[in-house]
Coordinates of C-alpha atoms in Angstrom, one line a residue:
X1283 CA 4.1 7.7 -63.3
X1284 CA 6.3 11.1 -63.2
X1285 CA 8.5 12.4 -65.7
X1286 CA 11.4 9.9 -67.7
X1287 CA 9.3 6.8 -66.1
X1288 CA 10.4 7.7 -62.4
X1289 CA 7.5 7.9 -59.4
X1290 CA 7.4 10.9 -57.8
X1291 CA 8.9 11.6 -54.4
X1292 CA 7.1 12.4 -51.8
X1293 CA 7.8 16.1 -50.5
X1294 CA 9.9 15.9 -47.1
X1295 CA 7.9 16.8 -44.2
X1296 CA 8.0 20.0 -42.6
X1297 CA 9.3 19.9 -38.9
X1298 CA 7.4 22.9 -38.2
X1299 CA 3.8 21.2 -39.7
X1300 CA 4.5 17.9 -37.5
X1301 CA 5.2 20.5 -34.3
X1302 CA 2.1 22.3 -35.1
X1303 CA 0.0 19.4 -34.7
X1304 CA 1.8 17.5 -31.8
X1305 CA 0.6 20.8 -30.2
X1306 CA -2.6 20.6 -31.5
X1307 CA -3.0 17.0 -30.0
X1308 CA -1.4 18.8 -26.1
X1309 CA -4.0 21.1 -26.2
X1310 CA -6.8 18.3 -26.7
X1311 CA -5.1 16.0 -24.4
X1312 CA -4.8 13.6 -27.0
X1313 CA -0.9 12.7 -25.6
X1314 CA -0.8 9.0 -27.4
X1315 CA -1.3 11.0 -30.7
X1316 CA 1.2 14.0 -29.2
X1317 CA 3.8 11.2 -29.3
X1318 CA 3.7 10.1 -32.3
X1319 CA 3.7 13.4 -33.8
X1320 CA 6.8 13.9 -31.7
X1321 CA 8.3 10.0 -33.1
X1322 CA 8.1 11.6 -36.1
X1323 CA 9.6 14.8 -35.5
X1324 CA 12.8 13.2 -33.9
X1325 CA 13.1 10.6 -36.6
X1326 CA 13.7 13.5 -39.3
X1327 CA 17.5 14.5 -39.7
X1328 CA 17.2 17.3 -37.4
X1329 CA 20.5 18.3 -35.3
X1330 CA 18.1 20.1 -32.6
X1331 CA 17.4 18.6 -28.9
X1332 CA 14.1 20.1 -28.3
X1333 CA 12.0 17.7 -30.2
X1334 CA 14.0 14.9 -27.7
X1335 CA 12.9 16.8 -24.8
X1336 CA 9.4 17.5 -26.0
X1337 CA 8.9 14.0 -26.2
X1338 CA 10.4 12.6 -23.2
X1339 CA 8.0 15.4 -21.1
X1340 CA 5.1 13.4 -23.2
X1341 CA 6.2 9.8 -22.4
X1342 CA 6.9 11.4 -18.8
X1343 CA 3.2 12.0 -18.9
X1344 CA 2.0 8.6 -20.1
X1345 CA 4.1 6.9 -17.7
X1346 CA 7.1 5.7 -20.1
X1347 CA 9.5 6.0 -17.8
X1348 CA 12.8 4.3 -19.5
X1349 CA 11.8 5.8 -22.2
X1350 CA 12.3 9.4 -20.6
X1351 CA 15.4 8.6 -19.5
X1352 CA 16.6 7.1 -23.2
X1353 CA 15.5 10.8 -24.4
X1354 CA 17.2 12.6 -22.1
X1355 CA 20.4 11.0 -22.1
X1356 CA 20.3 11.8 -26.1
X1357 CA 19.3 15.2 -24.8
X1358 CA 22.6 15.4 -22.8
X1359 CA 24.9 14.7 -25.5
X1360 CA 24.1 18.0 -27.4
X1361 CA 25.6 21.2 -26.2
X1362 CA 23.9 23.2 -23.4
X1363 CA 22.0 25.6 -24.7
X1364 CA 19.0 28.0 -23.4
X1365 CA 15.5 27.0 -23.7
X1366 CA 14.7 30.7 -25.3
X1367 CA 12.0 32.4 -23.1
X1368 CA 10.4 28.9 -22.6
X1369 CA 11.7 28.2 -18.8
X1370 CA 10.1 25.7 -17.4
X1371 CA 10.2 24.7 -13.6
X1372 CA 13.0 27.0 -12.8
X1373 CA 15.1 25.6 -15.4
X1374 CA 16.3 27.9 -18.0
X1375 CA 18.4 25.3 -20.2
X1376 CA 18.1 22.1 -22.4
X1377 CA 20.4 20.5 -19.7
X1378 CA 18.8 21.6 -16.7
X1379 CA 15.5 20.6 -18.3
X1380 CA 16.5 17.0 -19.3
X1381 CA 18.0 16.3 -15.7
X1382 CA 14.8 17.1 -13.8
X1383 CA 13.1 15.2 -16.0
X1384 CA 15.3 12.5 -15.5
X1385 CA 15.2 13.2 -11.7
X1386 CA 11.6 12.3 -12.1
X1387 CA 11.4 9.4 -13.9
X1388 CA 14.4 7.9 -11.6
X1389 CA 11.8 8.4 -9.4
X1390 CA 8.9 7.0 -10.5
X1391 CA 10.8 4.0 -11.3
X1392 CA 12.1 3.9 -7.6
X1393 CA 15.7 4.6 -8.4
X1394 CA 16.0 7.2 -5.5
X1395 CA 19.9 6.9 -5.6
X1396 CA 19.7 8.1 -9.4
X1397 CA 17.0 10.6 -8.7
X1398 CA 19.2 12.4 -6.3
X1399 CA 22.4 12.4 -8.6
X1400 CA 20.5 13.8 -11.3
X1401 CA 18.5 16.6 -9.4
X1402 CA 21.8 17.9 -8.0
X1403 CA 23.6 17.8 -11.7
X1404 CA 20.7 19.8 -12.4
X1405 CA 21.0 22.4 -9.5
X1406 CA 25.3 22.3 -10.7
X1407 CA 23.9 23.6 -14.3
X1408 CA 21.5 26.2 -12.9
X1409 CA 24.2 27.3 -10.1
X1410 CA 27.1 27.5 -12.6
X1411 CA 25.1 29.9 -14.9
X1412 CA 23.8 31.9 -11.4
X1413 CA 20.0 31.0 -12.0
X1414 CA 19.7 29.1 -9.0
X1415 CA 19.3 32.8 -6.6
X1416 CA 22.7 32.1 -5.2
X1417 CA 24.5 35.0 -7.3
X1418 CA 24.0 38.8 -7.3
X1419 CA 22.7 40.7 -9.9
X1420 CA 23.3 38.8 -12.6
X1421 CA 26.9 38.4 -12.3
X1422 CA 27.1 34.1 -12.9
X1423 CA 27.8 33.1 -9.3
X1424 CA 31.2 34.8 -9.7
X1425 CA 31.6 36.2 -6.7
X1426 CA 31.4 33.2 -5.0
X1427 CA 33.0 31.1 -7.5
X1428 CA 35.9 33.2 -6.8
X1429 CA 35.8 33.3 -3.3
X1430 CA 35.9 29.1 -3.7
X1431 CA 38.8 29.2 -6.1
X1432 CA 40.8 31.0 -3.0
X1433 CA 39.8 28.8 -0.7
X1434 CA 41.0 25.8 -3.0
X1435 CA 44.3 27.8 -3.8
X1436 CA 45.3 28.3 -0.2
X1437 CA 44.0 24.6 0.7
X1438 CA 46.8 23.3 -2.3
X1439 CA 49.5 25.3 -0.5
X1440 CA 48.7 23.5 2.4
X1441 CA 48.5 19.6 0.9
X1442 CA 51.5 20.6 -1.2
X1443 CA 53.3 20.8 2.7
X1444 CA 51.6 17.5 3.8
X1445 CA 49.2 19.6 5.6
X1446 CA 46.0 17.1 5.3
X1447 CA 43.6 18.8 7.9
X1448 CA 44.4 21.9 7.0
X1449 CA 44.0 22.0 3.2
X1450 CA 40.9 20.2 4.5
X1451 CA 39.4 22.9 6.5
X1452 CA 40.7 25.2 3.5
X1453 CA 38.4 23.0 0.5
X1454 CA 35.4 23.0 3.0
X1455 CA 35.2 26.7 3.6
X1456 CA 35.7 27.0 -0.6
X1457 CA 32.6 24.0 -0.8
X1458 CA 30.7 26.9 1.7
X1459 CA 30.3 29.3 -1.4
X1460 CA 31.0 26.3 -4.4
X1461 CA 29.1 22.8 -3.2
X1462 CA 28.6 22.0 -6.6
X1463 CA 32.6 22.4 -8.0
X1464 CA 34.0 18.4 -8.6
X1465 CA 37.7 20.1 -8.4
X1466 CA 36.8 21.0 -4.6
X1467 CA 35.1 18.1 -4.0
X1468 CA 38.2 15.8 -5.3
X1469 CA 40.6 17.5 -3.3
X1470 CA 38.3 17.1 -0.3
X1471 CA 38.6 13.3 -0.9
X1472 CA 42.4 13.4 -1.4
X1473 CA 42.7 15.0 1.8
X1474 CA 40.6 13.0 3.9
X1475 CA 42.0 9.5 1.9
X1476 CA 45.8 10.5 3.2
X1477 CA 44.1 10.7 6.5
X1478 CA 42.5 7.2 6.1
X1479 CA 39.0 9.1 7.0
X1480 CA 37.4 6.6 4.2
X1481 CA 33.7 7.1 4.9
X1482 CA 33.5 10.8 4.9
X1483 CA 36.2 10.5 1.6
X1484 CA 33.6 8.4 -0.1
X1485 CA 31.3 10.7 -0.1
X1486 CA 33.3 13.5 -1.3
X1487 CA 33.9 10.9 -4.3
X1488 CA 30.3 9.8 -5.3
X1489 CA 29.6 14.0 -5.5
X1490 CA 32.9 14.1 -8.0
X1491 CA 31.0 11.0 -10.0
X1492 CA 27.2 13.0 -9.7
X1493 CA 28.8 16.5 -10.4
X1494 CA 31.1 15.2 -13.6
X1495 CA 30.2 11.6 -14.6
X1496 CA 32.7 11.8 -17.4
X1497 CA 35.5 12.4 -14.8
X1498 CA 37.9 9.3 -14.6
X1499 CA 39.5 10.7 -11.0
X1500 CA 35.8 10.2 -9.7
X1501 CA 35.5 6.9 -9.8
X1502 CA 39.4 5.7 -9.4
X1503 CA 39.3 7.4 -5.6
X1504 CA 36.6 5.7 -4.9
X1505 CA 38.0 2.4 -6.3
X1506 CA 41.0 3.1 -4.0
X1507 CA 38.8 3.9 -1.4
X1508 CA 36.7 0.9 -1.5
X1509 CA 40.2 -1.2 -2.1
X1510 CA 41.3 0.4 1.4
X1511 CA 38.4 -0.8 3.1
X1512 CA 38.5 -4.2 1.5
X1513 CA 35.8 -3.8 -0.2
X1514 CA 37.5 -5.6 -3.0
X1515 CA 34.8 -6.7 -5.7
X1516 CA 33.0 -3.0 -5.6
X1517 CA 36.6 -1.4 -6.3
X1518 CA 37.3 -4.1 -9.1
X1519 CA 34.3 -3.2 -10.8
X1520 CA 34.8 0.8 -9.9
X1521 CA 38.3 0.7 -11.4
X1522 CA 37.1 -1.4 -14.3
X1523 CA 34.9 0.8 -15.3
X1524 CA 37.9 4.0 -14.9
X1525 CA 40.0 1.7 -16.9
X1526 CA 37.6 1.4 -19.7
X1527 CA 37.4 5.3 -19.9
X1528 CA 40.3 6.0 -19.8
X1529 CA 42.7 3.0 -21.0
X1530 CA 46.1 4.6 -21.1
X1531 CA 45.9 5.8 -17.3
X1532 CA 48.9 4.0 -15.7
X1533 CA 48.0 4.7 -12.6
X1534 CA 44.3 3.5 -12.6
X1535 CA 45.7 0.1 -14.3
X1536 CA 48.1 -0.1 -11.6
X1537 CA 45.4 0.1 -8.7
X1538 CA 43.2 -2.5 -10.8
X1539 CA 45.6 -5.3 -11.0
X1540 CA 46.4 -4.9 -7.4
X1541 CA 42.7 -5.2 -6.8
X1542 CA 42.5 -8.1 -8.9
X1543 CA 45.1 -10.0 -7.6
X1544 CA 43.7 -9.9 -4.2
X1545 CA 40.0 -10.7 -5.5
X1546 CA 42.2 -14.2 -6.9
X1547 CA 43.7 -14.7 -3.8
X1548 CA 41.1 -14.4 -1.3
X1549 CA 38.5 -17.1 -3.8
X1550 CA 41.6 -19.5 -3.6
X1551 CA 41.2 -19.5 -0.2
X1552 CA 37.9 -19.9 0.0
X1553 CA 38.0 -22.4 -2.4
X1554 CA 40.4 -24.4 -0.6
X1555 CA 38.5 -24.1 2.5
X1556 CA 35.1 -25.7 0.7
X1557 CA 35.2 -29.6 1.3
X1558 CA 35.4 -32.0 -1.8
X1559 CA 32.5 -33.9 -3.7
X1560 CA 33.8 -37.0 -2.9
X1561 CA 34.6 -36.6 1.0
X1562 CA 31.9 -38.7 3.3
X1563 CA 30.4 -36.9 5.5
X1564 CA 31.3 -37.0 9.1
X1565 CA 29.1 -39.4 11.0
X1566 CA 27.3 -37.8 14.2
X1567 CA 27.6 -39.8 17.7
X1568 CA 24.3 -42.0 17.9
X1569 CA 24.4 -41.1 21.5
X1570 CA 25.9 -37.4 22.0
X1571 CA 23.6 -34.4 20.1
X1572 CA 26.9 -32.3 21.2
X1573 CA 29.8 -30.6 18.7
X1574 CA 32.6 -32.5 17.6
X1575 CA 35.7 -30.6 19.3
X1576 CA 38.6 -31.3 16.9
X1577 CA 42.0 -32.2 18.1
X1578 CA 45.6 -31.0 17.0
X1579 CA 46.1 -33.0 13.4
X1580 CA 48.4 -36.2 13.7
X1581 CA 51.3 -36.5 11.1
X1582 CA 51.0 -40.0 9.4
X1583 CA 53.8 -41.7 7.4
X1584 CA 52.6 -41.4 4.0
X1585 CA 53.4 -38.2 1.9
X1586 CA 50.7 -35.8 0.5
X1587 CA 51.6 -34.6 -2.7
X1588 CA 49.6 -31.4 -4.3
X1589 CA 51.2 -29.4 -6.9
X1590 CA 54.6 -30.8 -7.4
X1591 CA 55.5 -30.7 -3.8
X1592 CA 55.0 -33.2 -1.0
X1593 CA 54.7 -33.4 2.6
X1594 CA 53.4 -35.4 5.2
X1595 CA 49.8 -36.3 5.0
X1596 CA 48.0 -35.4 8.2
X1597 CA 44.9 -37.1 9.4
X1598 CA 42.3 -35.1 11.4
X1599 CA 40.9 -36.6 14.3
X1600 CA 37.8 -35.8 16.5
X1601 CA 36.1 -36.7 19.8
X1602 CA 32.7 -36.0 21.0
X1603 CA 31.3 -35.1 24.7
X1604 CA 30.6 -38.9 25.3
X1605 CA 34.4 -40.0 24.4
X1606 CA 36.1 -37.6 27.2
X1607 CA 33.0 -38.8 29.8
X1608 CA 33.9 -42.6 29.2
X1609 CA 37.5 -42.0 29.3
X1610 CA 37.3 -39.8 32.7
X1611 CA 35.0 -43.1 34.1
X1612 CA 38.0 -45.2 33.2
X1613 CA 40.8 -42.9 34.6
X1614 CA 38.6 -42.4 37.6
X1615 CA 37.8 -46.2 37.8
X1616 CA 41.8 -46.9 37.8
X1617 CA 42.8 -44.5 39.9
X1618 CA 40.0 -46.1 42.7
X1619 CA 41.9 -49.6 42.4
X1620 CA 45.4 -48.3 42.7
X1621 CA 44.3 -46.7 46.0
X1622 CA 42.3 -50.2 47.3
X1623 CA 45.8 -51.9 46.8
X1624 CA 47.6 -49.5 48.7
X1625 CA 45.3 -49.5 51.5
X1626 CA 45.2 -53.1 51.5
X1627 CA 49.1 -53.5 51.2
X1628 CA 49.3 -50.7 54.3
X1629 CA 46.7 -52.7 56.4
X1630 CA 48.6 -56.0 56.1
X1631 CA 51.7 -54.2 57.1

């Protein structure tokens, strides 16, 4: 019992202890007791992403795939910082890090789709900062960052005139020395969508998505895309998904009701075209295997009424192979005695 009757609190653990002996459990290979250590570590009030990282590189290790990707996507909601001398598989921030590891366990998991989006959000990070060998001396990628943001310039003069192909031609050469800028990218797509090129505007789309997943435009061209194409149910639930991150975008709600009130219309019809419960069955011909050829519908005299309006009921008819043979007999058969009597009626004359 402590002081005034109270029991005494245990002393808060020291982050620095707990890493000490996750790496102690590394370095004996013991990576069941590693994670825990690291459990503990990211359950303390800590406002660091390493000890997220550390762990999902440990469950990456054990096999704890979904896992890995729960710890990264923590990972990706801090800012992007450096990892501090401690670059690991040419990546040389928290970011970078957490998207190849994500890469990998997309992977493993047989996600290749996801795999690929992730490894190339990773290469965006590294190229952005010019760690990925594509800028000189240091300098960020700036030269050819700026060389891209002339290309884009002179392709928006262009698309500003109508210009698709053009401002086309313009955005690829700027994609030559930026493949990894979403601006570039979207005006790609814009191009090629008011040239009704939709598969190679698709594409141009999905990067937009992979390079900035929180970018509404992304995914509202490719719901118009897909809506173009009549691909109606994937650009509902594209433009849902736009709708519900950004709500107050008129023009994405605008797109999504049209889409949705085509969805409606097209199940109507299919719905109207399925036959009812309670309709027999049409019997088959006991002595013809052959389709049933049906015949223009006959207007009876009763009314059909559906939906507060009426009109005349019409009954559907059909005939089989065997019906047209036995009534070509008959007509065959009665066309033979019309020509006996006139021969006999010639003879007697």
């Amino acid at each position: 019992m402590g002081l005034f009757g109270k029991e005494p609190q245990a002393a808060p653990l020291d982050p620095a202890y707990i890493l000490a002996e996750a790496q102690e459990c590394l370095k004996e290979k013991d990576l069941e007791g590693a994670l825990a250590k690291f459990d503990e570590l990211c359950a303390l009030p800590v406002q660091s992403p390493l000890p997220l990282l550390s762990r999902a590189t440990c469950r990456l290790q054990l096999g704890k795939y979904e896992g890995v990707l729960e710890d990264c996507e923590k990972v990706l909601q801090f800012l992007n910082t450096d990892l501090g001398g401690h670059e690991e598989e040419q990546c040389t921030t928290v970011h970078s890090l957490a998207l190849l590891r994500m890469a990998k366990a997309h992977k493993e998991l047989g996600q290749m789709d996801e795999a690929k989006s992730a490894l190339m959000r990773r290469n965006a990070v590294e190229h952005k900062l010019g760690r990925d060998g594509s800028g000189q001396d240091g300098d960020g990628g700036q030269g050819d960052q700026a060389l891209a943001e002339e290309w884009k310039e002179k392709g928006n003069a262009e698309y500003k005139q109508g210009n698709w192909a053009e401002a086309l031609a313009h955005y690829r050469n700027g994609l030559g020395y930026d493949m990894y800028n979403a601006k570039l990218h979207s005006n790609a797509c814009m191009a090629l969508i008011n040239l009704k090129r939709w598969s190679q505007a698709l594409k141009h789309a999905e990067q937009c998505i992979v390079l900035e997943p929180e970018w509404v435009k992304g995914y509202y061209m490719k719901g118009r895309i897909l809506s173009s194409e009549s691909k109606l149910e994937q650009a509902r639930d594209v433009l849902r998904k736009a709708d519900a991150m950004e709500p107050g975008n008129a023009k994405i709600a605008e797109l999504l009701a049209e889409v949705e009130a085509r969805v409606d219309y097209v199940e109507s019809r299919l719905r109207r075209r399925k036959p009812r419960a309670d309709e027999p069955a049409k019997a088959e011909d006991a002595g013809d295997s052959g389709t049933e050829q049906p015949v223009e519908d006959v207007d009876s005299d009763e009314d059909y009424c559906e939906d507060g309006t009426c009109r005349p009921k019409k009954i559907k008819l059909s005939i089989t192979r065997k019906d047209i043979f036995n009534t070509a007999v008959d007509v065959g058969a009665a066309l033979v005695g019309v020509a006996l009597v006139w021969w006999f009626v010639r003879r007697d004359d």
